[in-house]
Coordinates of C-alpha atoms in Angstrom, one line a residue:
Chain A
M356 CA -10.9 -1.0 31.8
K357 CA -11.1 0.2 28.3
V358 CA -8.1 0.0 26.0
G359 CA -7.7 1.6 22.6
I360 CA -5.8 -0.2 19.8
F361 CA -4.4 1.9 17.1
D362 CA -3.2 0.6 13.8
S363 CA -2.5 1.8 10.3
G364 CA -5.1 -0.6 9.0
A365 CA -6.3 -4.2 9.5
G366 CA -2.9 -5.7 10.7
G367 CA -3.4 -4.7 14.3
L368 CA -6.3 -7.1 14.5
T369 CA -3.6 -9.7 15.2
V370 CA -2.8 -7.8 18.4
A371 CA -6.5 -7.5 19.2
K372 CA -6.8 -11.2 18.8
S373 CA -4.2 -11.9 21.4
L374 CA -6.1 -9.6 23.8
I375 CA -9.3 -11.4 23.1
E376 CA -7.7 -14.9 23.6
H377 CA -6.0 -13.6 26.8
P378 CA -8.3 -11.0 28.2
I379 CA -6.8 -8.1 30.1
F380 CA -9.3 -5.3 29.3
N381 CA -13.1 -5.4 29.4
E382 CA -13.4 -3.3 26.3
I383 CA -11.4 -2.7 23.2
I384 CA -11.8 0.2 20.9
Y385 CA -10.0 -0.6 17.6
Y386 CA -9.1 2.2 15.2
G387 CA -7.5 1.5 11.8
D388 CA -6.4 4.4 9.6
T389 CA -7.5 2.5 6.5
A390 CA -7.8 5.7 4.5
R391 CA -4.0 6.1 4.6
V392 CA -2.7 2.6 5.1
P393 CA 0.1 1.5 4.7
Y394 CA 2.4 3.6 6.9
G395 CA 5.4 1.3 6.3
P396 CA 6.8 3.1 3.2
K397 CA 6.1 6.6 4.5
D398 CA 8.2 9.3 6.0
S399 CA 8.7 9.6 9.7
N400 CA 7.1 13.1 9.9
T401 CA 4.0 11.8 8.1
I402 CA 3.8 8.8 10.5
I403 CA 4.0 11.1 13.5
R404 CA 1.4 13.4 12.1
Y405 CA -1.0 10.6 11.5
A406 CA -0.4 9.1 15.0
L407 CA -1.2 12.4 16.6
E408 CA -4.5 12.5 14.7
A409 CA -5.2 9.0 16.1
I410 CA -4.8 10.5 19.6
E411 CA -7.5 13.0 18.7
F412 CA -9.7 10.2 17.6
F413 CA -9.3 8.4 20.9
N414 CA -10.2 11.6 22.8
N415 CA -13.8 10.7 22.1
F416 CA -13.6 7.4 24.1
N417 CA -12.3 8.0 27.5
I418 CA -9.8 5.1 27.3
D419 CA -7.6 3.9 30.1
A420 CA -4.6 2.9 28.0
L421 CA -3.6 2.8 24.3
I422 CA -1.8 0.2 22.4
T423 CA -0.1 1.1 19.1
A424 CA -0.3 -2.3 17.4
C425 CA 1.6 -0.9 14.3
N426 CA 5.3 -1.5 14.5
T427 CA 6.0 1.5 12.3
V428 CA 4.0 3.8 14.6
S429 CA 5.7 2.2 17.6
A430 CA 9.1 2.9 16.1
Y431 CA 8.6 6.6 15.5
A432 CA 5.6 8.2 17.2
L433 CA 5.5 7.0 20.9
P434 CA 7.2 10.1 22.5
S435 CA 5.0 12.5 20.4
M436 CA 1.8 10.5 21.2
R437 CA 2.6 10.3 24.9
S438 CA 3.1 14.1 25.1
K439 CA -0.5 14.5 24.0
A440 CA -2.2 11.9 26.2
N441 CA -2.9 11.4 29.9
Y442 CA -3.0 7.6 29.8
P443 CA -0.3 5.1 29.3
I444 CA 0.6 4.3 25.6
F445 CA 2.3 1.0 24.8
G446 CA 4.1 0.2 21.6
V447 CA 4.9 -3.3 20.4
I448 CA 8.7 -3.0 20.1
E449 CA 9.6 -3.1 23.8
P450 CA 7.3 -6.1 24.4
G451 CA 8.8 -7.9 21.4
I452 CA 12.4 -7.2 22.6
L453 CA 11.5 -8.5 26.1
A454 CA 9.8 -11.6 24.8
L455 CA 12.9 -12.5 22.9
H456 CA 15.2 -11.6 25.7
N457 CA 13.3 -13.9 28.1
R458 CA 13.7 -16.8 25.7
I459 CA 17.0 -16.4 23.9
K460 CA 19.9 -16.6 26.4
D461 CA 22.7 -17.2 23.9
K462 CA 24.0 -13.8 22.8
N463 CA 25.5 -15.3 19.7
A464 CA 22.1 -16.6 18.5
N465 CA 21.2 -15.5 15.0
I466 CA 18.3 -13.1 15.2
L467 CA 16.3 -12.0 12.2
I468 CA 14.1 -8.9 12.3
I469 CA 11.6 -8.5 9.5
G470 CA 9.4 -5.4 9.0
T471 CA 8.4 -2.5 6.8
R472 CA 10.9 -0.1 5.4
A473 CA 10.1 2.5 8.0
T474 CA 10.4 0.1 10.9
I475 CA 13.6 -1.4 9.7
N476 CA 15.1 2.0 8.9
S477 CA 14.3 3.2 12.5
R478 CA 16.7 0.6 13.8
R479 CA 14.6 0.5 17.0
Y480 CA 14.6 -3.3 17.4
E481 CA 18.2 -3.6 16.3
D482 CA 19.6 -0.9 18.6
E483 CA 17.8 -2.4 21.6
L484 CA 19.0 -5.9 20.9
I485 CA 22.6 -4.6 20.6
K486 CA 22.2 -2.9 24.0
L487 CA 21.2 -6.2 25.4
G488 CA 24.4 -7.8 24.1
Y489 CA 23.1 -9.7 21.1
K490 CA 25.8 -10.0 18.4
N491 CA 24.3 -11.6 15.3
I492 CA 21.3 -9.5 14.2
T493 CA 20.0 -9.2 10.6
S494 CA 17.4 -6.6 9.8
L495 CA 15.4 -7.1 6.6
Q496 CA 12.7 -4.9 4.9
T497 CA 10.0 -7.3 3.8
G498 CA 7.3 -4.8 2.9
M499 CA 5.9 -6.8 0.0
L500 CA 4.6 -9.4 2.5
V501 CA 2.0 -6.9 3.7
P502 CA -0.1 -6.7 0.5
I503 CA 0.3 -10.5 0.1
V504 CA -1.4 -11.0 3.5
E505 CA -4.0 -8.4 2.8
E506 CA -4.9 -10.3 -0.4
G507 CA -5.6 -13.3 1.9
I508 CA -2.6 -15.3 0.7
T509 CA -1.1 -17.4 3.6
E510 CA 0.4 -20.3 1.6
G511 CA 1.2 -21.3 -2.0
K512 CA 3.5 -20.4 -4.8
V513 CA 3.3 -16.6 -4.6
L514 CA 4.2 -16.6 -0.9
D515 CA 6.9 -19.2 -1.4
A516 CA 8.5 -17.1 -4.2
M517 CA 8.4 -14.1 -2.0
L518 CA 9.9 -15.8 1.0
E519 CA 12.7 -17.3 -1.3
Y520 CA 13.3 -13.7 -2.7
Y521 CA 13.7 -12.3 0.8
F522 CA 15.3 -15.2 2.7
H523 CA 17.4 -17.2 0.2
N524 CA 20.9 -15.9 1.3
L525 CA 20.3 -15.5 5.0
N526 CA 22.0 -17.4 7.8
I527 CA 19.5 -19.8 9.4
P528 CA 17.9 -17.7 12.2
D529 CA 17.4 -19.0 15.8
A530 CA 14.7 -16.4 16.3
I531 CA 12.6 -14.1 14.1
I532 CA 10.9 -11.0 15.2
L533 CA 7.7 -10.6 13.2
G534 CA 8.1 -6.8 13.2
C535 CA 4.8 -6.1 11.4
T536 CA 1.3 -7.0 12.6
H537 CA 0.5 -8.7 9.3
F538 CA 3.2 -11.3 9.7
P539 CA 1.6 -13.5 12.4
L540 CA -0.9 -14.5 9.7
I541 CA 1.9 -16.1 7.7
A542 CA 3.9 -17.2 10.7
N543 CA 3.6 -20.9 9.7
A544 CA 5.0 -20.3 6.2
I545 CA 7.8 -18.2 7.6
G546 CA 8.7 -20.8 10.2
D547 CA 8.5 -23.6 7.7
Y548 CA 10.8 -21.9 5.3
F549 CA 13.6 -22.5 7.7
H550 CA 13.9 -26.1 8.8
N551 CA 15.2 -25.4 12.3
K552 CA 11.9 -24.2 13.8
P553 CA 13.1 -20.8 14.8
L554 CA 11.4 -19.0 17.7
L555 CA 8.9 -16.5 16.3
I556 CA 8.1 -13.4 18.2
H557 CA 4.5 -12.3 17.7
S558 CA 3.7 -8.7 18.7
G559 CA 0.2 -9.6 20.1
D560 CA 1.4 -12.4 22.4
A561 CA 4.4 -10.3 23.4
M562 CA 2.1 -7.5 24.4
V563 CA 0.0 -9.7 26.6
E564 CA 3.1 -11.0 28.4
Y565 CA 4.4 -7.4 28.7
L566 CA 1.1 -6.1 30.2
L567 CA 0.9 -8.9 32.7
N568 CA 4.5 -8.1 33.7
Q569 CA 3.5 -4.5 34.1
G570 CA 0.9 -5.5 36.7
Y571 CA -2.2 -5.7 34.6
K572 CA -4.4 -8.6 35.6
A573 CA -5.7 -11.4 33.4
L574 CA -9.5 -11.4 33.2
E575 CA -11.8 -14.4 32.6
K576 CA -14.3 -12.8 30.3
E577 CA -13.7 -12.0 26.6
P578 CA -13.6 -8.2 26.0
Q579 CA -16.2 -6.4 23.9
I580 CA -14.6 -5.0 20.8
T581 CA -15.8 -2.1 18.6
I582 CA -14.0 -1.4 15.3
Y583 CA -13.6 2.0 13.7
A584 CA -11.9 3.0 10.5
S585 CA -10.9 6.2 8.7
D586 CA -12.0 4.7 5.4
N587 CA -14.7 2.1 4.8
V588 CA -15.5 0.6 8.2
Y589 CA -17.6 -2.2 6.8
Q590 CA -14.7 -3.6 4.9
L591 CA -12.5 -3.5 8.1
R592 CA -15.3 -5.2 10.1
Q593 CA -15.5 -7.9 7.5
I594 CA -11.8 -8.6 7.8
A595 CA -12.2 -8.6 11.6
A596 CA -15.0 -11.1 11.4
Q597 CA -12.7 -13.3 9.4
W598 CA -9.6 -13.0 11.5
L599 CA -10.9 -12.8 15.0
Chain B
M1104 CA 1.3 25.8 -21.7
K1105 CA 1.6 24.3 -18.2
V1106 CA 0.0 20.9 -17.3
G1107 CA -0.5 19.4 -13.9
I1108 CA -0.2 15.6 -13.5
F1109 CA -1.9 14.2 -10.4
D1110 CA -1.2 10.7 -9.2
S1111 CA -1.7 8.8 -5.9
G1112 CA 2.1 8.3 -5.9
A1113 CA 5.0 7.5 -8.2
G1114 CA 3.0 5.5 -10.7
G1115 CA 1.9 8.5 -12.7
L1116 CA 5.5 9.1 -13.7
T1117 CA 4.9 6.6 -16.5
V1118 CA 2.3 9.1 -17.9
A1119 CA 4.8 12.0 -17.4
K1120 CA 7.3 9.9 -19.3
S1121 CA 5.0 9.7 -22.3
L1122 CA 4.6 13.5 -22.2
I1123 CA 8.3 14.0 -22.0
E1124 CA 9.0 11.6 -24.9
H1125 CA 6.1 13.2 -27.0
P1126 CA 6.0 16.8 -25.8
I1127 CA 2.7 18.6 -25.8
F1128 CA 3.2 21.0 -22.9
N1129 CA 6.1 23.3 -22.1
E1130 CA 5.9 22.6 -18.4
I1131 CA 4.8 19.7 -16.2
I1132 CA 3.9 20.1 -12.5
Y1133 CA 3.7 16.6 -11.1
Y1134 CA 2.1 16.0 -7.7
G1135 CA 2.1 12.6 -6.1
D1136 CA 0.0 12.0 -2.9
T1137 CA 2.7 9.7 -1.5
A1138 CA 1.5 10.3 2.1
R1139 CA -1.7 8.4 1.4
V1140 CA -0.7 6.1 -1.5
P1141 CA -2.1 3.6 -2.6
Y1142 CA -5.7 4.7 -3.5
G1143 CA -6.5 1.4 -5.2
P1144 CA -7.8 -0.4 -2.1
K1145 CA -9.6 2.6 -0.7
D1146 CA -13.3 3.7 -0.6
S1147 CA -14.7 5.9 -3.4
N1148 CA -15.6 8.7 -1.0
T1149 CA -12.1 8.7 0.3
I1150 CA -10.7 8.8 -3.2
I1151 CA -12.9 11.8 -4.2
R1152 CA -12.0 13.7 -1.0
Y1153 CA -8.2 13.2 -1.8
A1154 CA -8.7 14.2 -5.4
L1155 CA -10.4 17.5 -4.4
E1156 CA -7.5 18.2 -2.1
A1157 CA -5.2 17.8 -5.1
I1158 CA -7.3 20.4 -7.0
E1159 CA -6.5 22.8 -4.0
F1160 CA -2.8 21.9 -4.4
F1161 CA -2.8 22.8 -8.1
N1162 CA -4.5 26.2 -7.3
N1163 CA -1.0 27.4 -6.5
F1164 CA 0.3 26.8 -10.0
N1165 CA -2.0 28.5 -12.5
I1166 CA -2.1 25.4 -14.7
D1167 CA -3.8 25.3 -18.2
A1168 CA -4.9 21.6 -17.9
L1169 CA -4.8 18.7 -15.5
I1170 CA -4.1 15.1 -16.1
T1171 CA -5.2 12.5 -13.5
A1172 CA -2.7 9.8 -14.3
C1173 CA -4.1 7.5 -11.6
N1174 CA -6.7 5.1 -13.0
T1175 CA -8.5 4.9 -9.7
V1176 CA -8.9 8.7 -9.5
S1177 CA -10.0 8.8 -13.1
A1178 CA -12.6 6.1 -12.4
Y1179 CA -14.3 8.0 -9.5
A1180 CA -13.4 11.6 -9.1
L1181 CA -13.4 13.4 -12.5
P1182 CA -16.9 14.9 -12.2
S1183 CA -16.2 16.2 -8.7
M1184 CA -12.8 17.5 -9.7
R1185 CA -14.2 19.2 -12.8
S1186 CA -16.8 21.0 -10.7
K1187 CA -14.0 22.7 -8.7
A1188 CA -11.7 23.7 -11.6
N1189 CA -11.7 26.2 -14.4
Y1190 CA -9.4 24.3 -16.7
P1191 CA -9.9 21.0 -18.6
I1192 CA -9.2 17.8 -16.6
F1193 CA -8.3 14.6 -18.5
G1194 CA -8.6 11.2 -17.0
V1195 CA -6.8 8.1 -18.4
I1196 CA -9.8 5.8 -18.9
E1197 CA -11.4 7.5 -21.9
P1198 CA -8.0 7.7 -23.7
G1199 CA -7.3 4.1 -23.0
I1200 CA -10.7 3.1 -24.3
L1201 CA -10.2 5.1 -27.5
A1202 CA -6.7 3.7 -28.1
L1203 CA -8.1 0.2 -27.9
H1204 CA -11.1 1.1 -30.1
N1205 CA -8.8 2.5 -32.7
R1206 CA -6.9 -0.7 -32.9
I1207 CA -9.2 -3.6 -32.2
K1208 CA -11.9 -3.8 -34.8
D1209 CA -13.1 -7.4 -34.0
K1210 CA -15.9 -7.0 -31.4
N1211 CA -15.4 -10.7 -30.4
A1212 CA -11.7 -10.1 -29.5
N1213 CA -10.8 -11.1 -25.9
I1214 CA -10.1 -8.0 -23.9
L1215 CA -8.5 -8.2 -20.5
I1216 CA -8.6 -5.2 -18.1
I1217 CA -6.2 -5.3 -15.1
G1218 CA -6.3 -2.7 -12.4
T1219 CA -6.6 -2.0 -8.7
R1220 CA -9.6 -3.1 -6.7
A1221 CA -11.3 0.3 -6.8
T1222 CA -10.7 0.7 -10.6
I1223 CA -12.1 -2.7 -11.4
N1224 CA -15.0 -2.3 -9.1
S1225 CA -15.9 1.0 -10.8
R1226 CA -16.6 -1.0 -14.0
R1227 CA -15.6 2.2 -15.9
Y1228 CA -13.5 0.5 -18.6
E1229 CA -15.9 -2.5 -18.8
D1230 CA -19.1 -0.4 -19.2
E1231 CA -17.5 1.8 -21.9
L1232 CA -16.2 -1.2 -23.8
I1233 CA -19.7 -2.9 -23.7
K1234 CA -21.2 0.3 -25.0
L1235 CA -18.8 0.1 -27.9
G1236 CA -20.0 -3.4 -28.7
Y1237 CA -17.1 -5.5 -27.3
K1238 CA -18.4 -8.9 -26.2
N1239 CA -15.6 -10.7 -24.5
I1240 CA -14.3 -8.7 -21.6
T1241 CA -12.5 -9.9 -18.5
S1242 CA -11.9 -7.6 -15.6
L1243 CA -9.3 -8.6 -13.1
Q1244 CA -8.1 -7.0 -9.8
T1245 CA -4.3 -7.3 -9.8
G1246 CA -3.5 -5.0 -6.9
M1247 CA -0.5 -6.9 -5.6
L1248 CA 1.4 -6.0 -8.8
V1249 CA 1.6 -2.4 -7.5
P1250 CA 3.9 -3.0 -4.5
I1251 CA 6.0 -5.5 -6.6
V1252 CA 6.7 -2.7 -9.1
E1253 CA 7.4 -0.2 -6.3
E1254 CA 9.9 -2.7 -5.0
G1255 CA 11.7 -2.4 -8.3
I1256 CA 10.9 -5.9 -9.4
T1257 CA 10.2 -6.1 -13.2
E1258 CA 11.3 -9.7 -13.8
G1259 CA 12.1 -12.9 -12.0
K1260 CA 10.5 -15.6 -9.9
V1261 CA 8.3 -13.3 -7.7
L1262 CA 6.8 -11.6 -10.6
D1263 CA 6.4 -14.9 -12.5
A1264 CA 4.6 -16.5 -9.6
M1265 CA 2.3 -13.4 -9.3
L1266 CA 1.4 -13.4 -13.0
E1267 CA 0.7 -17.1 -12.8
Y1268 CA -1.5 -16.6 -9.8
Y1269 CA -3.5 -13.9 -11.6
F1270 CA -3.5 -15.2 -15.2
H1271 CA -3.3 -19.0 -15.1
N1272 CA -7.0 -19.7 -15.9
L1273 CA -7.7 -16.9 -18.3
N1274 CA -8.6 -17.0 -22.0
I1275 CA -5.6 -15.8 -24.1
P1276 CA -6.3 -12.0 -24.4
D1277 CA -6.0 -10.2 -27.8
A1278 CA -5.6 -6.9 -25.9
I1279 CA -4.8 -6.0 -22.3
I1280 CA -5.6 -2.6 -20.8
L1281 CA -2.9 -1.8 -18.3
G1282 CA -5.4 -0.1 -16.0
C1283 CA -2.9 1.1 -13.4
T1284 CA 0.0 3.5 -14.0
H1285 CA 2.5 1.0 -12.4
F1286 CA 1.8 -1.7 -15.0
P1287 CA 3.7 -0.2 -18.0
L1288 CA 6.9 -0.9 -16.0
I1289 CA 6.1 -4.7 -16.2
A1290 CA 4.5 -4.5 -19.6
N1291 CA 7.2 -6.8 -21.0
A1292 CA 6.6 -9.5 -18.4
I1293 CA 2.9 -9.2 -18.8
G1294 CA 3.1 -9.4 -22.6
D1295 CA 5.6 -12.4 -22.5
Y1296 CA 3.3 -14.3 -20.2
F1297 CA 0.9 -14.8 -23.1
H1298 CA 2.6 -16.1 -26.1
N1299 CA 0.3 -14.4 -28.7
K1300 CA 1.8 -10.9 -28.2
P1301 CA -1.4 -9.2 -27.1
L1302 CA -1.9 -5.5 -27.7
L1303 CA -1.0 -3.6 -24.5
I1304 CA -2.8 -0.3 -23.8
H1305 CA -0.5 2.0 -21.9
S1306 CA -2.2 5.0 -20.2
G1307 CA 0.6 7.5 -21.0
D1308 CA 0.8 6.7 -24.7
A1309 CA -3.0 6.6 -24.9
M1310 CA -3.1 10.1 -23.3
V1311 CA -0.7 11.6 -25.9
E1312 CA -2.8 10.2 -28.7
Y1313 CA -5.9 11.5 -27.1
L1314 CA -4.6 15.0 -26.5
L1315 CA -3.3 15.3 -30.1
N1316 CA -6.8 14.2 -31.2
Q1317 CA -8.3 16.9 -29.0
G1318 CA -6.3 19.5 -31.0
Y1319 CA -3.3 19.9 -28.7
K1320 CA -0.1 20.3 -30.8
A1321 CA 3.1 18.3 -30.6
L1322 CA 6.0 20.4 -29.5
E1323 CA 9.7 19.8 -30.4
K1324 CA 11.2 20.7 -27.0
E1325 CA 11.2 18.5 -24.0
P1326 CA 9.0 20.0 -21.2
Q1327 CA 10.4 21.1 -17.9
I1328 CA 9.1 18.9 -15.0
T1329 CA 8.9 19.8 -11.3
I1330 CA 7.9 17.1 -8.8
Y1331 CA 6.0 17.6 -5.6
A1332 CA 4.8 15.0 -3.0
S1333 CA 2.6 15.1 0.0
D1334 CA 5.2 12.9 1.9
N1335 CA 9.0 12.8 1.3
V1336 CA 9.6 14.6 -2.0
Y1337 CA 13.2 13.5 -2.2
Q1338 CA 12.2 9.9 -2.3
L1339 CA 9.8 10.6 -5.2
R1340 CA 12.4 12.7 -7.0
Q1341 CA 14.8 9.8 -6.7
I1342 CA 12.3 7.4 -8.3
A1343 CA 11.7 10.0 -11.0
A1344 CA 15.4 10.3 -11.8
Q1345 CA 15.4 6.5 -12.2
W1346 CA 12.2 6.1 -14.3
L1347 CA 12.3 9.2 -16.5

């Protein structure tokens, strides 16, 4: 089976990585809209328009399923995308919620959601967690962490200053939803900032768990992956070579 | 006379501000391509394509001249843009070079150019300065400063850590070209980092100087400005209300 992975840029490679380490599909077609990245600060209408253009892109590939690795796209565009496709489309929010729900039984646990402006403003994670009965939820826009990761910074003073800036007056979280595909790359630094080793929810790993729950079967063999971009594809393939 | 100002997003408002404080045109039409911002990390072909679409946008307004406030666009797209327009188009690089040249007579002065990846890779500032005989030029990609400014951070620990990250092993510059429209908003912090009070070249002020040199006349009355965006125009107008 052939799966498409759509992301606003390079970040979704962290989801691709989970599907390479835990194979479910034989073939991955990765498409990053690097010509218009980032989606996080943009308007919902713009995000939906770009997501529908991605569907057109994948029309060339006869895919069996599509994963929108980008949290921002998952927050806004799934219904519109699904209305234009004849294969299942999976966003990362529902898998993230379920991964947390399977692990955090205490409804009074402190849950921290971090993501881009658009993802946080959508309240998609927050509303679902409230429906499940969780009571102590903090949502935080941490958009500046995205360019930090894209610069290749995963430790050091710049990242420390940024984490302090965002986290310094928060309650200690029991779980953190890494609500942007870039954040798994700084998961260690985020986890270390709090000294209680909070549970970190990673979109890629949550997606693997979710798909297996949906009845997809684990494969033995690593999938073949091909990478496309709307901007300079060589640059994205370089990043992929580094990350994967 | 009516001038268009084109920028990849909000940054070009710093150029608009100079043209409001030192009026040369009666009317400013500002267009920010906020749906695809930032241009700085993107490929030159993509940047040129977007710039040509901006020319199409301005076809609706019967402008007498166009300013590309964005350094990245100025570095790559001026010839293509000029081939599609019947009015003069001014980029910010030539004015910046002339502003520096008028003030720094010592060809051994240390000159620091900071800008986005695309602007620095273009070597436009660097090559022109070399032609003028300057010998000690340092070019530095400081793209992470853009989202910092967009977050509204103009002082404090995050910015300090970032400046330290970029500047810690540089020679003390005699002049700094602020080669991105966002950087005037953190000019104080950049100037303060070095204790010698380096000359700071600001694209907007350089543009005013350049236009007056070209024969445009200073006006008494503040221009009227109208702001358009390719994404959410209300958000951009809010930023404008804050900055201008």
